[in-house]
């Protein structure tokens, strides 16, 4: 399969970047902020970062839904991003998290939500957005076992508590480092690894891992999507986009997920290089 992704429209990028404002947009607005969260329960610390884009960036303008031609990045140590050029205040909370967490023993994820009812496509109401490389069965199973509305309520409470902390009130795109003493603002206390059972998969990932991004929508006939090109109802994307976070570079990346054939070609190329090197030595 050959990846052919449409270019990220400049006008759409302006809409994404221009939508940033002080404080995290809650799920009750129908278009929450997209949040990066990380947690190291052994060190009793979690991190919450407003990425400067909202969930509608994956829906309404199609700028991110249809796939990317170039990677979009967020560097939390330098307060820089390709999608939110100004107003980022992440580094203080991020550095606190990095210096406190122990030896890379942490997990991370990207989450968002829309808790408004009654909308129609392309407005995707009553939806949870989450990383976690969910299978189609896991996404559909969530709707039949534990409704998204409970998870959305959990996320709303979480955002309300986090908004009072760190730089979330003072900056367009803020961040906060929290501990168990902060109650519902502490990731393991509220949204946890699967919103307390509201997801049938864990949205949290290991350092350096790449994850697809999916949405589960509560309707009479529930809908599930995995974002990519195309984004197909009740199906995994044929060419998904994915998030990757690497603490060694302080960078979160959103980019096309390489198909298995790409990895196979890379391994074959490396094997050929090794073979030729051995021949020269012989």
Short mmCIF file of N, CA and C in Angstrom, two decimals, residues 3-155:
data_model
loop_
_atom_site.label_atom_id
_atom_site.label_comp_id
_atom_site.label_asym_id
_atom_site.label_seq_id
_atom_site.Cartn_x
_atom_site.Cartn_y
_atom_site.Cartn_z
N UNK A 3 1.46 5.22 0.71
CA UNK A 3 0.89 6.35 1.42
C UNK A 3 0.85 7.57 0.50
N UNK A 4 -0.34 8.14 0.35
CA UNK A 4 -0.49 9.39 -0.40
C UNK A 4 -1.36 10.30 0.44
N UNK A 5 -0.74 11.18 1.19
CA UNK A 5 -1.47 12.02 2.14
C UNK A 5 -1.64 13.42 1.56
N UNK A 6 -2.83 13.97 1.77
CA UNK A 6 -3.09 15.34 1.32
C UNK A 6 -2.32 16.33 2.17
N UNK A 7 -1.93 17.42 1.56
CA UNK A 7 -1.15 18.44 2.27
C UNK A 7 -1.99 19.07 3.36
N UNK A 8 -1.34 19.46 4.43
CA UNK A 8 -2.00 20.16 5.53
C UNK A 8 -2.26 21.58 5.09
N UNK A 9 -3.54 21.94 4.93
CA UNK A 9 -3.92 23.24 4.36
C UNK A 9 -3.48 24.37 5.28
N UNK A 10 -2.92 25.43 4.70
CA UNK A 10 -2.45 26.56 5.49
C UNK A 10 -3.60 27.24 6.21
N UNK A 11 -4.72 27.37 5.54
CA UNK A 11 -5.87 28.02 6.17
C UNK A 11 -6.35 27.22 7.36
N UNK A 12 -6.38 25.92 7.20
CA UNK A 12 -6.82 25.07 8.30
C UNK A 12 -5.85 25.14 9.45
N UNK A 13 -4.55 25.22 9.15
CA UNK A 13 -3.56 25.35 10.21
C UNK A 13 -3.78 26.62 10.99
N UNK A 14 -4.14 27.70 10.30
CA UNK A 14 -4.41 28.95 10.99
C UNK A 14 -5.60 28.82 11.93
N UNK A 15 -6.61 28.08 11.50
CA UNK A 15 -7.77 27.85 12.35
C UNK A 15 -7.38 27.09 13.61
N UNK A 16 -6.55 26.05 13.42
CA UNK A 16 -6.11 25.24 14.55
C UNK A 16 -5.33 26.10 15.54
N UNK A 17 -4.32 26.80 15.04
CA UNK A 17 -3.46 27.57 15.93
C UNK A 17 -4.21 28.74 16.54
N UNK A 18 -5.12 29.34 15.80
CA UNK A 18 -5.83 30.52 16.28
C UNK A 18 -6.87 30.21 17.32
N UNK A 19 -7.23 28.91 17.49
CA UNK A 19 -8.27 28.57 18.44
C UNK A 19 -7.79 28.47 19.87
N UNK A 20 -6.48 28.63 20.10
CA UNK A 20 -5.94 28.48 21.44
C UNK A 20 -6.37 29.63 22.33
N UNK A 21 -6.62 29.35 23.62
CA UNK A 21 -6.97 30.39 24.57
C UNK A 21 -6.58 29.92 25.95
N UNK A 22 -6.55 30.89 26.91
CA UNK A 22 -6.16 30.55 28.27
C UNK A 22 -7.16 29.57 28.85
N UNK A 23 -6.65 28.65 29.65
CA UNK A 23 -7.41 27.58 30.30
C UNK A 23 -7.76 26.50 29.30
N UNK A 24 -7.80 25.27 29.80
CA UNK A 24 -8.16 24.13 28.95
C UNK A 24 -9.63 24.22 28.60
N UNK A 25 -9.97 24.05 27.32
CA UNK A 25 -11.37 23.97 26.91
C UNK A 25 -11.94 22.63 27.38
N UNK A 26 -13.03 22.69 28.16
CA UNK A 26 -13.59 21.48 28.74
C UNK A 26 -14.47 20.74 27.74
N UNK A 27 -14.78 19.48 28.04
CA UNK A 27 -15.61 18.66 27.16
C UNK A 27 -17.01 19.24 27.02
N UNK A 28 -17.45 20.04 28.00
CA UNK A 28 -18.80 20.61 27.96
C UNK A 28 -18.96 21.64 26.84
N UNK A 29 -17.84 22.14 26.29
CA UNK A 29 -17.92 23.09 25.19
C UNK A 29 -18.26 22.39 23.87
N UNK A 30 -18.16 21.07 23.85
CA UNK A 30 -18.35 20.32 22.62
C UNK A 30 -17.10 20.23 21.79
N UNK A 31 -15.99 20.78 22.30
CA UNK A 31 -14.75 20.82 21.51
C UNK A 31 -13.59 21.02 22.47
N UNK A 32 -13.26 19.98 23.22
CA UNK A 32 -12.25 20.15 24.27
C UNK A 32 -10.87 20.33 23.68
N UNK A 33 -9.98 20.88 24.51
CA UNK A 33 -8.57 20.91 24.16
C UNK A 33 -8.05 19.47 24.08
N UNK A 34 -7.06 19.28 23.23
CA UNK A 34 -6.38 18.00 23.17
C UNK A 34 -5.27 18.02 24.22
N UNK A 35 -5.25 17.01 25.09
CA UNK A 35 -4.33 17.00 26.21
C UNK A 35 -3.30 15.88 26.09
N UNK A 36 -2.06 16.22 26.35
CA UNK A 36 -1.01 15.24 26.57
C UNK A 36 -0.93 15.00 28.07
N UNK A 37 -0.99 13.74 28.48
CA UNK A 37 -0.84 13.42 29.90
C UNK A 37 0.26 12.37 30.04
N UNK A 38 0.97 12.44 31.16
CA UNK A 38 1.98 11.44 31.49
C UNK A 38 1.92 11.19 32.98
N UNK A 39 2.29 9.98 33.39
CA UNK A 39 2.21 9.64 34.81
C UNK A 39 3.32 8.65 35.18
N UNK A 40 3.93 8.90 36.34
CA UNK A 40 4.84 7.94 36.96
C UNK A 40 4.33 7.74 38.37
N UNK A 41 3.55 6.69 38.56
CA UNK A 41 2.93 6.44 39.87
C UNK A 41 3.97 6.11 40.92
N UNK A 42 5.11 5.53 40.53
CA UNK A 42 6.17 5.21 41.48
C UNK A 42 6.77 6.47 42.09
N UNK A 43 6.82 7.54 41.30
CA UNK A 43 7.36 8.81 41.78
C UNK A 43 6.25 9.78 42.20
N UNK A 44 4.98 9.32 42.12
CA UNK A 44 3.84 10.13 42.55
C UNK A 44 3.78 11.47 41.82
N UNK A 45 3.84 11.41 40.49
CA UNK A 45 3.75 12.65 39.71
C UNK A 45 3.07 12.38 38.38
N UNK A 46 2.28 13.36 37.94
CA UNK A 46 1.69 13.30 36.60
C UNK A 46 1.83 14.66 35.94
N UNK A 47 1.67 14.68 34.65
CA UNK A 47 1.87 15.88 33.83
C UNK A 47 0.68 16.04 32.90
N UNK A 48 0.15 17.26 32.80
CA UNK A 48 -0.97 17.56 31.91
C UNK A 48 -0.61 18.77 31.07
N UNK A 49 -0.62 18.62 29.74
CA UNK A 49 -0.22 19.70 28.82
C UNK A 49 -1.34 19.95 27.81
N UNK A 50 -1.73 21.21 27.68
CA UNK A 50 -2.67 21.64 26.64
C UNK A 50 -1.88 21.81 25.35
N UNK A 51 -2.20 20.98 24.33
CA UNK A 51 -1.41 20.96 23.10
C UNK A 51 -1.70 22.11 22.15
N UNK A 52 -2.68 22.95 22.47
CA UNK A 52 -2.94 24.12 21.63
C UNK A 52 -3.82 23.85 20.43
N UNK A 53 -4.39 22.65 20.35
CA UNK A 53 -5.40 22.34 19.33
C UNK A 53 -6.57 21.66 20.02
N UNK A 54 -7.72 21.68 19.38
CA UNK A 54 -8.92 21.07 19.93
C UNK A 54 -9.31 19.84 19.12
N UNK A 55 -10.23 19.06 19.68
CA UNK A 55 -10.59 17.81 19.01
C UNK A 55 -11.21 18.05 17.64
N UNK A 56 -11.84 19.20 17.43
CA UNK A 56 -12.43 19.47 16.13
C UNK A 56 -11.39 19.60 15.03
N UNK A 57 -10.11 19.76 15.41
CA UNK A 57 -9.05 19.76 14.40
C UNK A 57 -9.00 18.43 13.66
N UNK A 58 -9.52 17.39 14.30
CA UNK A 58 -9.55 16.07 13.66
C UNK A 58 -10.87 15.82 12.94
N UNK A 59 -11.78 16.79 12.98
CA UNK A 59 -13.12 16.53 12.48
C UNK A 59 -13.57 17.59 11.49
N UNK A 60 -13.75 18.82 11.96
CA UNK A 60 -14.46 19.83 11.19
C UNK A 60 -13.70 20.27 9.96
N UNK A 61 -12.40 20.61 10.11
CA UNK A 61 -11.67 21.17 8.97
C UNK A 61 -10.88 20.12 8.19
N UNK A 62 -10.87 18.88 8.71
CA UNK A 62 -10.20 17.77 8.03
C UNK A 62 -8.70 17.95 7.87
N UNK A 63 -8.13 18.96 8.51
CA UNK A 63 -6.69 19.20 8.34
C UNK A 63 -5.86 18.05 8.89
N UNK A 64 -6.32 17.44 9.97
CA UNK A 64 -5.56 16.35 10.55
C UNK A 64 -6.22 15.00 10.33
N UNK A 65 -7.52 15.00 10.06
CA UNK A 65 -8.23 13.74 9.88
C UNK A 65 -7.75 12.97 8.67
N UNK A 66 -7.48 13.67 7.58
CA UNK A 66 -7.20 13.00 6.32
C UNK A 66 -5.74 12.59 6.17
N UNK A 67 -4.94 12.80 7.19
CA UNK A 67 -3.54 12.39 7.12
C UNK A 67 -2.61 13.56 6.90
N UNK A 68 -1.35 13.33 7.10
CA UNK A 68 -0.35 14.39 7.05
C UNK A 68 0.73 14.07 6.02
N UNK A 69 1.26 15.12 5.42
CA UNK A 69 2.41 14.94 4.53
C UNK A 69 3.71 15.14 5.28
N UNK A 70 3.68 15.94 6.34
CA UNK A 70 4.86 16.16 7.17
C UNK A 70 4.45 16.02 8.63
N UNK A 71 5.38 15.63 9.48
CA UNK A 71 5.09 15.45 10.89
C UNK A 71 4.83 16.79 11.56
N UNK A 72 3.90 16.77 12.52
CA UNK A 72 3.66 17.92 13.39
C UNK A 72 4.28 17.60 14.75
N UNK A 73 4.93 18.58 15.38
CA UNK A 73 5.69 18.30 16.59
C UNK A 73 5.39 19.31 17.70
N UNK A 74 5.58 18.85 18.92
CA UNK A 74 5.52 19.68 20.12
C UNK A 74 6.79 19.39 20.93
N UNK A 75 7.60 20.41 21.19
CA UNK A 75 8.77 20.25 22.05
C UNK A 75 8.46 20.93 23.38
N UNK A 76 8.25 20.11 24.41
CA UNK A 76 7.78 20.64 25.69
C UNK A 76 8.88 21.39 26.45
N UNK A 77 10.13 21.08 26.18
CA UNK A 77 11.23 21.74 26.89
C UNK A 77 11.49 23.15 26.36
N UNK A 78 11.17 23.38 25.07
CA UNK A 78 11.42 24.68 24.45
C UNK A 78 10.14 25.47 24.19
N UNK A 79 8.99 24.95 24.64
CA UNK A 79 7.70 25.63 24.45
C UNK A 79 7.42 25.93 22.98
N UNK A 80 7.79 24.99 22.11
CA UNK A 80 7.63 25.22 20.68
C UNK A 80 6.79 24.12 20.04
N UNK A 81 6.03 24.50 19.02
CA UNK A 81 5.18 23.56 18.30
C UNK A 81 4.94 24.04 16.90
N UNK A 82 4.80 23.11 15.96
CA UNK A 82 4.48 23.48 14.59
C UNK A 82 3.02 23.90 14.44
N UNK A 83 2.17 23.56 15.42
CA UNK A 83 0.74 23.89 15.33
C UNK A 83 0.31 25.00 16.28
N UNK A 84 1.13 25.35 17.24
CA UNK A 84 0.82 26.47 18.14
C UNK A 84 2.12 27.22 18.40
N UNK A 85 2.38 28.19 17.55
CA UNK A 85 3.70 28.83 17.53
C UNK A 85 3.94 29.73 18.73
N UNK A 86 2.89 30.29 19.32
CA UNK A 86 3.05 31.22 20.43
C UNK A 86 2.12 30.84 21.57
N UNK A 87 2.39 31.42 22.74
CA UNK A 87 1.50 31.24 23.88
C UNK A 87 1.66 29.93 24.62
N UNK A 88 2.75 29.20 24.37
CA UNK A 88 2.97 27.92 25.05
C UNK A 88 3.80 28.12 26.31
N UNK A 89 3.34 27.56 27.43
CA UNK A 89 4.07 27.65 28.70
C UNK A 89 4.08 26.28 29.33
N UNK A 90 4.91 25.39 28.77
CA UNK A 90 4.95 23.99 29.18
C UNK A 90 6.22 23.64 29.97
N UNK A 91 7.30 24.36 29.73
CA UNK A 91 8.62 23.89 30.15
C UNK A 91 8.77 23.76 31.66
N UNK A 92 8.20 24.66 32.44
CA UNK A 92 8.38 24.58 33.89
C UNK A 92 7.77 23.29 34.45
N UNK A 93 6.52 23.02 34.09
CA UNK A 93 5.87 21.79 34.57
C UNK A 93 6.54 20.56 33.98
N UNK A 94 6.92 20.64 32.71
CA UNK A 94 7.57 19.50 32.06
C UNK A 94 8.89 19.17 32.73
N UNK A 95 9.70 20.19 33.02
CA UNK A 95 10.99 19.95 33.66
C UNK A 95 10.81 19.38 35.07
N UNK A 96 9.76 19.80 35.77
CA UNK A 96 9.46 19.22 37.07
C UNK A 96 9.16 17.74 36.94
N UNK A 97 8.36 17.39 35.94
CA UNK A 97 8.03 15.98 35.72
C UNK A 97 9.27 15.18 35.37
N UNK A 98 10.08 15.69 34.45
CA UNK A 98 11.27 14.96 33.99
C UNK A 98 12.24 14.73 35.14
N UNK A 99 12.44 15.74 35.98
CA UNK A 99 13.40 15.62 37.06
C UNK A 99 12.89 14.75 38.20
N UNK A 100 11.55 14.55 38.28
CA UNK A 100 10.98 13.78 39.37
C UNK A 100 10.76 12.32 38.99
N UNK A 101 10.32 12.07 37.75
CA UNK A 101 10.05 10.68 37.34
C UNK A 101 11.35 9.89 37.33
N UNK A 102 11.22 8.60 37.55
CA UNK A 102 12.40 7.77 37.80
C UNK A 102 12.79 6.94 36.59
N UNK A 103 13.87 7.31 35.95
CA UNK A 103 14.51 6.45 34.97
C UNK A 103 13.67 6.05 33.78
N UNK A 104 12.78 6.92 33.33
CA UNK A 104 11.94 6.59 32.17
C UNK A 104 10.81 5.64 32.47
N UNK A 105 10.58 5.34 33.75
CA UNK A 105 9.50 4.43 34.13
C UNK A 105 8.20 5.20 34.26
N UNK A 106 7.62 5.59 33.11
CA UNK A 106 6.39 6.37 33.08
C UNK A 106 5.58 5.96 31.86
N UNK A 107 4.33 6.37 31.83
CA UNK A 107 3.47 6.16 30.66
C UNK A 107 2.85 7.48 30.25
N UNK A 108 2.40 7.55 29.00
CA UNK A 108 1.87 8.79 28.47
C UNK A 108 0.72 8.49 27.51
N UNK A 109 -0.08 9.53 27.21
CA UNK A 109 -1.16 9.37 26.24
C UNK A 109 -1.70 10.72 25.81
N UNK A 110 -2.57 10.71 24.81
CA UNK A 110 -3.25 11.92 24.33
C UNK A 110 -4.74 11.66 24.39
N UNK A 111 -5.49 12.60 25.00
CA UNK A 111 -6.93 12.42 25.20
C UNK A 111 -7.67 13.71 24.87
N UNK A 112 -8.97 13.57 24.60
CA UNK A 112 -9.85 14.71 24.37
C UNK A 112 -11.28 14.24 24.44
N UNK A 113 -12.24 15.19 24.35
CA UNK A 113 -13.63 14.77 24.45
C UNK A 113 -14.61 15.83 24.00
N UNK A 114 -15.85 15.39 23.77
CA UNK A 114 -16.97 16.24 23.35
C UNK A 114 -18.21 15.70 24.05
N UNK A 115 -18.75 16.47 24.99
CA UNK A 115 -19.87 16.00 25.81
C UNK A 115 -21.18 16.71 25.48
N UNK A 116 -21.31 17.20 24.23
CA UNK A 116 -22.53 17.87 23.80
C UNK A 116 -23.37 16.91 22.97
N UNK A 117 -24.65 16.88 23.20
CA UNK A 117 -25.55 15.96 22.49
C UNK A 117 -26.24 16.63 21.33
N UNK A 118 -26.72 15.82 20.39
CA UNK A 118 -27.63 16.29 19.36
C UNK A 118 -27.01 16.73 18.07
N UNK A 119 -25.71 16.57 17.91
CA UNK A 119 -25.08 17.01 16.68
C UNK A 119 -25.12 15.96 15.59
N UNK A 120 -24.82 16.40 14.39
CA UNK A 120 -24.75 15.48 13.25
C UNK A 120 -23.41 15.67 12.57
N UNK A 121 -23.02 14.72 11.74
CA UNK A 121 -21.75 14.81 11.03
C UNK A 121 -21.69 16.12 10.24
N UNK A 122 -20.53 16.82 10.18
CA UNK A 122 -19.26 16.36 10.71
C UNK A 122 -19.04 16.68 12.19
N UNK A 123 -20.05 17.27 12.89
CA UNK A 123 -19.90 17.51 14.32
C UNK A 123 -20.04 16.19 15.05
N UNK A 124 -18.99 15.78 15.73
CA UNK A 124 -18.96 14.45 16.31
C UNK A 124 -19.18 14.55 17.81
N UNK A 125 -20.45 14.53 18.23
CA UNK A 125 -20.80 14.78 19.61
C UNK A 125 -20.72 13.53 20.48
N UNK A 126 -20.68 13.77 21.81
CA UNK A 126 -20.65 12.71 22.81
C UNK A 126 -19.57 11.69 22.50
N UNK A 127 -18.34 12.18 22.40
CA UNK A 127 -17.24 11.33 21.96
C UNK A 127 -16.04 11.44 22.88
N UNK A 128 -15.35 10.33 23.05
CA UNK A 128 -14.05 10.29 23.68
C UNK A 128 -12.98 10.06 22.62
N UNK A 129 -11.87 10.79 22.71
CA UNK A 129 -10.73 10.64 21.82
C UNK A 129 -9.56 10.12 22.65
N UNK A 130 -8.84 9.12 22.15
CA UNK A 130 -7.76 8.56 22.96
C UNK A 130 -6.76 7.80 22.11
N UNK A 131 -5.52 7.82 22.54
CA UNK A 131 -4.48 6.95 21.99
C UNK A 131 -4.68 5.54 22.53
N UNK A 132 -3.75 4.64 22.22
CA UNK A 132 -3.79 3.30 22.79
C UNK A 132 -3.79 2.16 21.81
N UNK A 133 -3.70 2.45 20.49
CA UNK A 133 -3.66 1.37 19.49
C UNK A 133 -4.81 0.38 19.65
N UNK A 134 -6.01 0.91 19.84
CA UNK A 134 -7.18 0.06 20.04
C UNK A 134 -7.52 -0.72 18.78
N UNK A 135 -7.96 -1.95 18.98
CA UNK A 135 -8.48 -2.74 17.87
C UNK A 135 -9.92 -2.33 17.60
N UNK A 136 -10.44 -2.75 16.46
CA UNK A 136 -11.83 -2.46 16.13
C UNK A 136 -12.76 -3.07 17.18
N UNK A 137 -12.47 -4.28 17.63
CA UNK A 137 -13.31 -4.93 18.64
C UNK A 137 -13.28 -4.17 19.96
N UNK A 138 -12.11 -3.66 20.34
CA UNK A 138 -12.01 -2.89 21.58
C UNK A 138 -12.80 -1.60 21.49
N UNK A 139 -12.75 -0.93 20.34
CA UNK A 139 -13.51 0.31 20.19
C UNK A 139 -15.00 0.05 20.22
N UNK A 140 -15.47 -0.94 19.51
CA UNK A 140 -16.90 -1.26 19.50
C UNK A 140 -17.35 -1.81 20.85
N UNK A 141 -16.50 -2.57 21.52
CA UNK A 141 -16.86 -3.14 22.80
C UNK A 141 -17.09 -2.10 23.86
N UNK A 142 -16.42 -0.97 23.75
CA UNK A 142 -16.62 0.09 24.73
C UNK A 142 -18.06 0.57 24.75
N UNK A 143 -18.66 0.68 23.57
CA UNK A 143 -20.02 1.20 23.48
C UNK A 143 -21.05 0.24 24.05
N UNK A 144 -20.80 -1.04 23.97
CA UNK A 144 -21.79 -2.01 24.44
C UNK A 144 -21.61 -2.33 25.92
N UNK A 145 -20.44 -2.01 26.50
CA UNK A 145 -20.20 -2.38 27.89
C UNK A 145 -20.23 -1.19 28.84
N UNK A 146 -19.54 -0.12 28.49
CA UNK A 146 -19.48 1.05 29.37
C UNK A 146 -19.61 2.30 28.52
N UNK A 147 -20.70 3.05 28.62
CA UNK A 147 -20.95 4.17 27.71
C UNK A 147 -19.93 5.29 27.86
N UNK A 148 -19.60 5.98 26.75
CA UNK A 148 -18.63 7.07 26.80
C UNK A 148 -19.04 8.20 27.72
N UNK A 149 -20.35 8.38 27.96
CA UNK A 149 -20.80 9.52 28.77
C UNK A 149 -20.17 9.50 30.15
N UNK A 150 -19.98 8.32 30.74
CA UNK A 150 -19.36 8.24 32.06
C UNK A 150 -17.91 8.68 31.99
N UNK A 151 -17.20 8.24 30.97
CA UNK A 151 -15.83 8.67 30.79
C UNK A 151 -15.72 10.16 30.54
N UNK A 152 -16.68 10.73 29.80
CA UNK A 152 -16.68 12.16 29.53
C UNK A 152 -16.92 12.96 30.81
N UNK A 153 -17.79 12.45 31.67
CA UNK A 153 -18.00 13.11 32.95
C UNK A 153 -16.74 13.10 33.80
N UNK A 154 -16.04 11.98 33.78
CA UNK A 154 -14.77 11.88 34.49
C UNK A 154 -13.77 12.88 33.96
N UNK A 155 -13.69 13.00 32.62
CA UNK A 155 -12.74 13.92 32.02
C UNK A 155 -13.11 15.36 32.33
#
